[in-house]
GROMACS .gro file of C-alpha atoms in nm:
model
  345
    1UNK     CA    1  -0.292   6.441  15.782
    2UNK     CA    2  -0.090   6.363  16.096
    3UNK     CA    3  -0.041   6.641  16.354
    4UNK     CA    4   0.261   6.692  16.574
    5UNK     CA    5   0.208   6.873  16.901
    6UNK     CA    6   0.479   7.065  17.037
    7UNK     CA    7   0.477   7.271  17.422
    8UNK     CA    8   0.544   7.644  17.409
    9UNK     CA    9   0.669   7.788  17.752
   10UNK     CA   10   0.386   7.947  17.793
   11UNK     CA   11   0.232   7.605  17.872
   12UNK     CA   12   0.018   7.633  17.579
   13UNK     CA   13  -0.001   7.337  17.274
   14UNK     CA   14   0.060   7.430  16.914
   15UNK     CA   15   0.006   7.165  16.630
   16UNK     CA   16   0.156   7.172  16.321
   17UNK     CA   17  -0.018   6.965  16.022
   18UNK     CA   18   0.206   6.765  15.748
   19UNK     CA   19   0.083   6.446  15.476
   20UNK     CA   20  -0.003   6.181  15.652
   21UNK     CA   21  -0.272   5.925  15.716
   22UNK     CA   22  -0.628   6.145  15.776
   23UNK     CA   23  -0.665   6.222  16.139
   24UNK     CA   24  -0.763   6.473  16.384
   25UNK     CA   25  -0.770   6.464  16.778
   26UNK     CA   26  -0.782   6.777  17.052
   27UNK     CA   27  -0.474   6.919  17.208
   28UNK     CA   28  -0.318   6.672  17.472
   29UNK     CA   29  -0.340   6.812  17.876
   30UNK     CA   30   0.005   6.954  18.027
   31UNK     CA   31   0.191   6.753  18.245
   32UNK     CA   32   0.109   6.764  18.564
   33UNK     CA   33   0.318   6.707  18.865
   34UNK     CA   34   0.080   6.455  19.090
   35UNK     CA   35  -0.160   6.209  19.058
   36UNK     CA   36  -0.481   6.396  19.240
   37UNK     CA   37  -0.830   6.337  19.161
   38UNK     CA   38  -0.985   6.555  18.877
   39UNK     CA   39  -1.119   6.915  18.976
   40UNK     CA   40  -1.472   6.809  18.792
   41UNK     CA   41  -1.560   7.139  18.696
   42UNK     CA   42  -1.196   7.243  18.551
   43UNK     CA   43  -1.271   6.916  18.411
   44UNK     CA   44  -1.609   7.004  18.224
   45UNK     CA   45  -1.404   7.307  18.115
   46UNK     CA   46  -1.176   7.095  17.977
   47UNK     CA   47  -1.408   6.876  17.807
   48UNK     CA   48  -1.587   7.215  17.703
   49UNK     CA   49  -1.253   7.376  17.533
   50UNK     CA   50  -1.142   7.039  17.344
   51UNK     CA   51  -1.540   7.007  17.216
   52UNK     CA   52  -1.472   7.329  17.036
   53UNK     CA   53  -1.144   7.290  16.967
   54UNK     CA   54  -1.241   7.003  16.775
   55UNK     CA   55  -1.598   7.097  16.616
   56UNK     CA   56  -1.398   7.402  16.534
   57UNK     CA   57  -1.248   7.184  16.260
   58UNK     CA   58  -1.521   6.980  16.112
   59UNK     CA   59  -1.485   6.720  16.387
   60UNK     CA   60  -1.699   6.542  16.611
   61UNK     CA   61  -1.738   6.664  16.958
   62UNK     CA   62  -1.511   6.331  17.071
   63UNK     CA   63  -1.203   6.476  16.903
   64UNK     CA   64  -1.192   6.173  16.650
   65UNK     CA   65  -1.133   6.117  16.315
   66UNK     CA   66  -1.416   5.831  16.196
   67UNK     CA   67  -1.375   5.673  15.834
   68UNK     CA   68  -1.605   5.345  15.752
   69UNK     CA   69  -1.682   5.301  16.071
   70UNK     CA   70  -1.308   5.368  16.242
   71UNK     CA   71  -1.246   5.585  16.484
   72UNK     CA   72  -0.891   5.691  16.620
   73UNK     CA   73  -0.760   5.992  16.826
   74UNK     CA   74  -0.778   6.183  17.119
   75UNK     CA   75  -1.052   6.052  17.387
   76UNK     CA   76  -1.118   6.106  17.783
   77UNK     CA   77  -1.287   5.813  17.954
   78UNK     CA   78  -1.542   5.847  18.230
   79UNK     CA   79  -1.354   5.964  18.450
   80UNK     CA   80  -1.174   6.231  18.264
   81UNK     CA   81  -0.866   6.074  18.164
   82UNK     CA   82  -0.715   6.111  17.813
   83UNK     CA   83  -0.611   5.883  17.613
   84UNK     CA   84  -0.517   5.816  17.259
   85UNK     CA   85  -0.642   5.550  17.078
   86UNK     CA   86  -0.500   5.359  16.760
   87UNK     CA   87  -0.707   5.144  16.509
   88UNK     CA   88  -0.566   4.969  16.234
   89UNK     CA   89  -0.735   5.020  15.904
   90UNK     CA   90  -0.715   4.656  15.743
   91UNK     CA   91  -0.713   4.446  16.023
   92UNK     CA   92  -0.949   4.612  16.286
   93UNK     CA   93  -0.677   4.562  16.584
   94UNK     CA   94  -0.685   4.862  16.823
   95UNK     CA   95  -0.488   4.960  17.096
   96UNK     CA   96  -0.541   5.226  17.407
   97UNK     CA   97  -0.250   5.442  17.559
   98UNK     CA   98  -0.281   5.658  17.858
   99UNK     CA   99  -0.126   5.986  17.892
  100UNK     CA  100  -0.126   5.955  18.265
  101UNK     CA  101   0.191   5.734  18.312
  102UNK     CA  102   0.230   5.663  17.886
  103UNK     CA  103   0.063   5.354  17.985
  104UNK     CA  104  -0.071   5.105  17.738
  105UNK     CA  105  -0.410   4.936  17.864
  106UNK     CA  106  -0.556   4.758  17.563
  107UNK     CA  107  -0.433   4.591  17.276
  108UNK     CA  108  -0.680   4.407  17.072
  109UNK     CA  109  -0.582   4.171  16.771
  110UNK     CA  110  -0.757   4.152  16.378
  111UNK     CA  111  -0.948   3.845  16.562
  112UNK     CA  112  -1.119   4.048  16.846
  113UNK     CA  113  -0.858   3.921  17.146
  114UNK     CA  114  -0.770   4.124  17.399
  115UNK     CA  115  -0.384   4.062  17.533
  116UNK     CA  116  -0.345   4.342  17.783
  117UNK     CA  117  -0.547   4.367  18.155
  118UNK     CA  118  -0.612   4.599  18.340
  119UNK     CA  119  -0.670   4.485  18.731
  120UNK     CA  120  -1.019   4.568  18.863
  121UNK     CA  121  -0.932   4.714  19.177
  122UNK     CA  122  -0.713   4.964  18.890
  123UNK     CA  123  -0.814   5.351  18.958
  124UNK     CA  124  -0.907   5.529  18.627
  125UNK     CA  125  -0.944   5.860  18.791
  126UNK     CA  126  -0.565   5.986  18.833
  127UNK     CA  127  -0.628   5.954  19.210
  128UNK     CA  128  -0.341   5.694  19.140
  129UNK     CA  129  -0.116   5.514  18.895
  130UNK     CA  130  -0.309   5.272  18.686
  131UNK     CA  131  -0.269   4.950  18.788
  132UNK     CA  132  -0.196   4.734  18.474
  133UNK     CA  133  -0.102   4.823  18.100
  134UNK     CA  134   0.229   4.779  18.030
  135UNK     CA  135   0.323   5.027  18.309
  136UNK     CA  136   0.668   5.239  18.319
  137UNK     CA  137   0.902   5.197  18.588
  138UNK     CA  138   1.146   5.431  18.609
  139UNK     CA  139   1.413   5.551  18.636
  140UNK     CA  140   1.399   5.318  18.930
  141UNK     CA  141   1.238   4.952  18.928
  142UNK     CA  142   1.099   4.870  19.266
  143UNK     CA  143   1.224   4.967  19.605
  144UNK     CA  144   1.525   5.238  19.633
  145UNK     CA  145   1.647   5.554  19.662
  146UNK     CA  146   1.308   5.708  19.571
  147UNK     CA  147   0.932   5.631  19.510
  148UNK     CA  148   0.879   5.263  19.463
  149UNK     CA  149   0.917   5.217  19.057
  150UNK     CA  150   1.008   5.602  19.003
  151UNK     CA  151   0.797   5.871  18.886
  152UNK     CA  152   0.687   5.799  18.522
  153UNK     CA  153   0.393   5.606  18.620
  154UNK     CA  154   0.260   5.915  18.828
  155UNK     CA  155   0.310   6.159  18.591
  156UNK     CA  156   0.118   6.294  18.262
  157UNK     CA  157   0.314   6.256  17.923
  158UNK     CA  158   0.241   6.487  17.635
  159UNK     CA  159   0.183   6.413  17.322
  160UNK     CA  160   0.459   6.442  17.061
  161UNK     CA  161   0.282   6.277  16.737
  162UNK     CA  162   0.030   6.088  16.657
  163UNK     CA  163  -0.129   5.883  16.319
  164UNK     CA  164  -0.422   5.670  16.275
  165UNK     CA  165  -0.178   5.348  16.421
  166UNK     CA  166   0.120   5.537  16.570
  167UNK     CA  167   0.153   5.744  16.901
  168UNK     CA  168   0.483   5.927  17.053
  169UNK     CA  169   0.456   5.993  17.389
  170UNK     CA  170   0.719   6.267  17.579
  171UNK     CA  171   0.840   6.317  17.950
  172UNK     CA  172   1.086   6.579  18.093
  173UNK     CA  173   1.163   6.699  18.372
  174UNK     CA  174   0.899   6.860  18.553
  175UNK     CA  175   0.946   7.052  18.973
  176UNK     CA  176   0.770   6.690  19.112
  177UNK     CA  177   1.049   6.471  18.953
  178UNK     CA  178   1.324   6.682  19.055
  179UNK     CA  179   1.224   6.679  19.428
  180UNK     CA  180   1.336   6.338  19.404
  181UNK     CA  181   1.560   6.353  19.103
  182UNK     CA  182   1.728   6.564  18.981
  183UNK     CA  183   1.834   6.458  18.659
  184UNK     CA  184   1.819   6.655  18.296
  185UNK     CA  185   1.662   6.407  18.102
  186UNK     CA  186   1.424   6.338  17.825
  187UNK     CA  187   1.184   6.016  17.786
  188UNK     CA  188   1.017   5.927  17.488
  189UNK     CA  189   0.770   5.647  17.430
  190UNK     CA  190   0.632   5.522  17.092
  191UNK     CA  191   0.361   5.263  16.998
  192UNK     CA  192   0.330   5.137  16.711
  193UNK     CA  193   0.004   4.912  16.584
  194UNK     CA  194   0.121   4.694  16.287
  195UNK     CA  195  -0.095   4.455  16.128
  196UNK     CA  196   0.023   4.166  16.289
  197UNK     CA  197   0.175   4.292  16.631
  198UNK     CA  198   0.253   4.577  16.921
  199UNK     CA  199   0.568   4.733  16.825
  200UNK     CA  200   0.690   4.964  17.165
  201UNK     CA  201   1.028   5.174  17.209
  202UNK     CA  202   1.126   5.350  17.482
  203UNK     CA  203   1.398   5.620  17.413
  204UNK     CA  204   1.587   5.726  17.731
  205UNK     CA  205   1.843   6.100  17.619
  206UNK     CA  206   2.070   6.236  17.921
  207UNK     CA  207   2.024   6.592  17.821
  208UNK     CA  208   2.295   6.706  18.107
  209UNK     CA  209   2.666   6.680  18.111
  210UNK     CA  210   2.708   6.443  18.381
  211UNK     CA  211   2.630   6.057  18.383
  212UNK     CA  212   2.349   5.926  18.622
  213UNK     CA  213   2.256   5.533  18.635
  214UNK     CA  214   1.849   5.445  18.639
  215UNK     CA  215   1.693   5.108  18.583
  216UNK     CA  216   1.396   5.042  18.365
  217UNK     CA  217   1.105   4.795  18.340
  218UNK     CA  218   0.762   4.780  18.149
  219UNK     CA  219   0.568   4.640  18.421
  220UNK     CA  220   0.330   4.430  18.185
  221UNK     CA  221   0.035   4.283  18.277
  222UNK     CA  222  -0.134   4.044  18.004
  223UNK     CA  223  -0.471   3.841  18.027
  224UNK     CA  224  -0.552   3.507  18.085
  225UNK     CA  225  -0.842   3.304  18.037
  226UNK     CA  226  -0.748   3.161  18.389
  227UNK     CA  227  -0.390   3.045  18.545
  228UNK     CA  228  -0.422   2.680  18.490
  229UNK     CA  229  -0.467   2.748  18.101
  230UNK     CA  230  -0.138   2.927  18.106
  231UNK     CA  231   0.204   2.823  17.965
  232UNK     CA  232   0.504   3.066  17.962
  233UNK     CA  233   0.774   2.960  17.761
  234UNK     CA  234   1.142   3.055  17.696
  235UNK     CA  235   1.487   3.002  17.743
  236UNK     CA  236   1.389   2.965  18.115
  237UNK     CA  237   1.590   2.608  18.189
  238UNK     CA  238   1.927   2.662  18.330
  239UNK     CA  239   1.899   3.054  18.350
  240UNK     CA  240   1.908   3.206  18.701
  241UNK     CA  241   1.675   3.392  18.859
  242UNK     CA  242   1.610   3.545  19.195
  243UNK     CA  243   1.309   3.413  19.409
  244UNK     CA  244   1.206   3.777  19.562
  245UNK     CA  245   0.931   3.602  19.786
  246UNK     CA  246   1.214   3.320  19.897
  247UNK     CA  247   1.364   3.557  20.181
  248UNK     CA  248   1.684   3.405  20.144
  249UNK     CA  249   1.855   3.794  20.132
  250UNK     CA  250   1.896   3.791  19.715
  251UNK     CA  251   2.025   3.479  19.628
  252UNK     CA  252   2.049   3.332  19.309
  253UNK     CA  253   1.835   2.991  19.200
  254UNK     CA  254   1.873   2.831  18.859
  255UNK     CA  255   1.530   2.736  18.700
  256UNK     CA  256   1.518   2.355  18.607
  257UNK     CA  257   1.197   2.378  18.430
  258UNK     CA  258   1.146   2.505  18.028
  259UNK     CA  259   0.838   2.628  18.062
  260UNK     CA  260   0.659   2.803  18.376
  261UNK     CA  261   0.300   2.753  18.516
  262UNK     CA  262   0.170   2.948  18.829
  263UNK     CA  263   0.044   2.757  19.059
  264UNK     CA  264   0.114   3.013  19.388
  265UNK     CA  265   0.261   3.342  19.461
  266UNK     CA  266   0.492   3.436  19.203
  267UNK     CA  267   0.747   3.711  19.187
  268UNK     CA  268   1.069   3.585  19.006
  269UNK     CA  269   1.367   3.820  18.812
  270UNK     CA  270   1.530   3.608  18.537
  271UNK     CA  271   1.846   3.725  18.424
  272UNK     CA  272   1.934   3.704  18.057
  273UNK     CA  273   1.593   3.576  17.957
  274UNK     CA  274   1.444   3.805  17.721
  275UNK     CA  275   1.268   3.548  17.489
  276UNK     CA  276   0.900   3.468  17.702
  277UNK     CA  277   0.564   3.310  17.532
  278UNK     CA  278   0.291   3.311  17.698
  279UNK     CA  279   0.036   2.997  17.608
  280UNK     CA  280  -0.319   3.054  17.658
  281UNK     CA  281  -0.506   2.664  17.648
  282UNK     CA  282  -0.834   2.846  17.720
  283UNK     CA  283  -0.799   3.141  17.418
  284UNK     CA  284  -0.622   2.883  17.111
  285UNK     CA  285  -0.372   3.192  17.169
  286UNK     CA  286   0.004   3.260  17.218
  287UNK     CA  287   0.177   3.590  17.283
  288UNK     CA  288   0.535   3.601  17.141
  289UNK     CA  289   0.700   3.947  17.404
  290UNK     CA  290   0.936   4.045  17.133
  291UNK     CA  291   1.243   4.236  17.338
  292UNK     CA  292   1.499   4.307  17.059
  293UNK     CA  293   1.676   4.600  17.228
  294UNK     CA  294   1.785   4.721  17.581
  295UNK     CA  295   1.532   4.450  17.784
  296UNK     CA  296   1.750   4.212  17.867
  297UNK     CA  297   1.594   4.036  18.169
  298UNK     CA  298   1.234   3.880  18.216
  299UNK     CA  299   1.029   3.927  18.559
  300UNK     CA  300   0.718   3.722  18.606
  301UNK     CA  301   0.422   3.814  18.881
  302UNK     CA  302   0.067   3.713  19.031
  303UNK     CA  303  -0.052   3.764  19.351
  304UNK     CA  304  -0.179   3.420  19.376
  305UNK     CA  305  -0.483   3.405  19.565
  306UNK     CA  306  -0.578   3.764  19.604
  307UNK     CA  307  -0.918   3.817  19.439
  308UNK     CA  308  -0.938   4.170  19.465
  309UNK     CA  309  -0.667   4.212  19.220
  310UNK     CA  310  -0.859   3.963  19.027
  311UNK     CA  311  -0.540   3.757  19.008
  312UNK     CA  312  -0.660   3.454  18.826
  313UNK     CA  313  -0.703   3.644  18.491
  314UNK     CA  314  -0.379   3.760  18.450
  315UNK     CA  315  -0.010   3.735  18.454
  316UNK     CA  316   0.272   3.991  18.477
  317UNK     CA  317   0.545   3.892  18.229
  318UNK     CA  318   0.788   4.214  18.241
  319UNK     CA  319   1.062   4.315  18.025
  320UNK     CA  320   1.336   4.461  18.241
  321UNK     CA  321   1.653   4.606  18.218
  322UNK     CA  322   1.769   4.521  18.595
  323UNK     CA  323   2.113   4.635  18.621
  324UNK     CA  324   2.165   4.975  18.675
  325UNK     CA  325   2.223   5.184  18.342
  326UNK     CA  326   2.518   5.435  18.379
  327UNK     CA  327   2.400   5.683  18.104
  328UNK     CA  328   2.678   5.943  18.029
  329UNK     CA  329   2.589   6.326  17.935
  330UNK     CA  330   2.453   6.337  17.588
  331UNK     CA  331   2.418   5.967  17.546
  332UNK     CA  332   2.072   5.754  17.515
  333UNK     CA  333   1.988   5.416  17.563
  334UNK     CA  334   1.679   5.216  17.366
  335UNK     CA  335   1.443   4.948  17.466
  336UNK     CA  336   1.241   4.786  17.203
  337UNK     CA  337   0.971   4.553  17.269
  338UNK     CA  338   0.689   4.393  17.068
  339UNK     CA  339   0.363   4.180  17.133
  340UNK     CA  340   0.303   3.956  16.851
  341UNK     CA  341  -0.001   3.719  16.879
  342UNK     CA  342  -0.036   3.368  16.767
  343UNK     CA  343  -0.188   3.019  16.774
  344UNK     CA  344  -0.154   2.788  17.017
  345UNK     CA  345  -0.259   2.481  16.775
   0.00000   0.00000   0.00000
């Protein structure tokens, strides 16, 4: 059975049950307009209400649906944060997606590797934007007119649909994004856990009837067993790219070397790369980032050096669209991106 969840303007969350793989998860929480730490006893109440929700329907009191041993759906980690999580029924890879910011924080392969990090100075408490995952910016990416990478990070996303392997997540306009823009649009983020890979899509509509321009970036933070196992690959040599730590006011470098090791601070936009692989000598492990559609530039970042971000186990490699998109009324744009793991012998 897969449910779909739709919001009534009331506020309130009906679902609506059609054939599907078996599954069963509690109602996902309205969005709400800030990031402020969890009320704990509206919290308990909200624990309290999905409980029964669930139980109410032969489930367990997680709000999961468990089959030999699986178990996929609706969750809320220690700190009260939901989450949906997706397990794939032949190969055992899972993956964990946040409905505070749509953000992604785990995916796990049929082997037992984890490819996404999550920093450990992150906050997992809505107090503030998680700090890893394969993060949303937008509709800006870094500084601008607004908040630094937008609003979708700080925001909750509802629940559109959801399977054993497959979540759709929704944003809209909400009195918190319009403050700073005010823009009739409609976001809508889907993850899909395949056998073999991560398959992502986000789906931008411009619901008004004039254009506006945004940018767009999954800010993606992957592991590593430590920086001087890691190779990043690509169709780096010759491309330019723009040195953001150089201070040179924006100018343009061309990258002489095919593949990239850190080895300092790093925070680098390559244009027209779209292609990166990131070698892990210390897993036997490669990660193919898979941008097929609407990413069309590559950013790579580590804050060399700084433990409390815990910055020797990881490595942003982000898929970016960094031109401005000018998006006219009743048009969409797509970006497609997938993680598919490998060997590295």
């Amino acid at each position: 059975m897969k449910l779909t969840l739709s919001l009534l303007a009331s506020g309130a969350l009906s679902a609506s049950a059609f054939t599907g793989s078996p599954l069963a998860f509690a109602p996902a929480s309205v969005s709400r307009p800030s990031t402020t730490a969890l009320d704990a006893s509206k919290n308990k109440l909200k624990i309290a209400s999905r409980t029964k929700w669930a139980e109410s329907r032969g489930f367990g009191s997680a709000g999961v649906a468990e089959s030999e041993g699986v178990a996929a759906g609706l969750m809320t980690n220690a700190d009260g944060l939901e989450y949906v999580k997706l397990v794939h029924p032949d190969t055992g890879a899972t993956s964990e997606v946040y409905l505070l910011g749509g953000v992604v924080t785990s995916y796990v392969d049929g082997d037992g590797q984890e490819f996404i990090a999550v920093r450990p100075d992150a906050k997992m408490d809505g107090s503030k934007p998680i700090s890893g995952g394969l993060s949303h910016c937008w509709p800006q990416f870094g500084p601008g007119e607004i908040q630094q990478h937008g609003f979708a990070r700080n925001v909750n996303w509802t629940v559109k649909s959801v399977t054993e392997t497959s979540v759709e997540l929704e944003m809209a306009p909400s009195d918190y994004t319009k403050e700073m823009w005010d823009k009739e649009f409609l976001c809508t983020f889907s993850v899909d856990l395949e056998a073999d890979q991560l398959s992502t899509k986000m789906f931008v509509e411009n619901k008004g009837e004039e254009s506006f321009d945004f940018q767009a970036a999954l800010h993606s933070y992957f592991t590593v067993s430590a920086l001087e196992n890691l190779e990043i690959s690509g169709s780096f040599e010759g491309k330019e790219f723009l040195n953001k730590l150089a201070g040179d006011g924006g100018e343009m470098q061309t990258e002489e070397r095919s593949a990239i090791t850190i080895t300092e601070e790093y925070d680098r936009v390559y244009k027209g790369i779209n292609d990166p692989v990131l070698k892990d000598a210390g897993t036997g492990k490669t990660l193919s980032v898979l941008n097929t559609a609407g990413w069309e530039d590559t950013v790579l970042w580590n804050p060399y050096g700084d433990e409390g971000m815990g910055y020797n186990n990881f490595v942003c490699v982000e898929s970016v669209k960094f031109d401005p998109v000018t998006l006219a009324g009743g048009a969409s744009w797509t970006g497609d991106m997938a993680l598919k793991p490998g060997s590295a012998e």
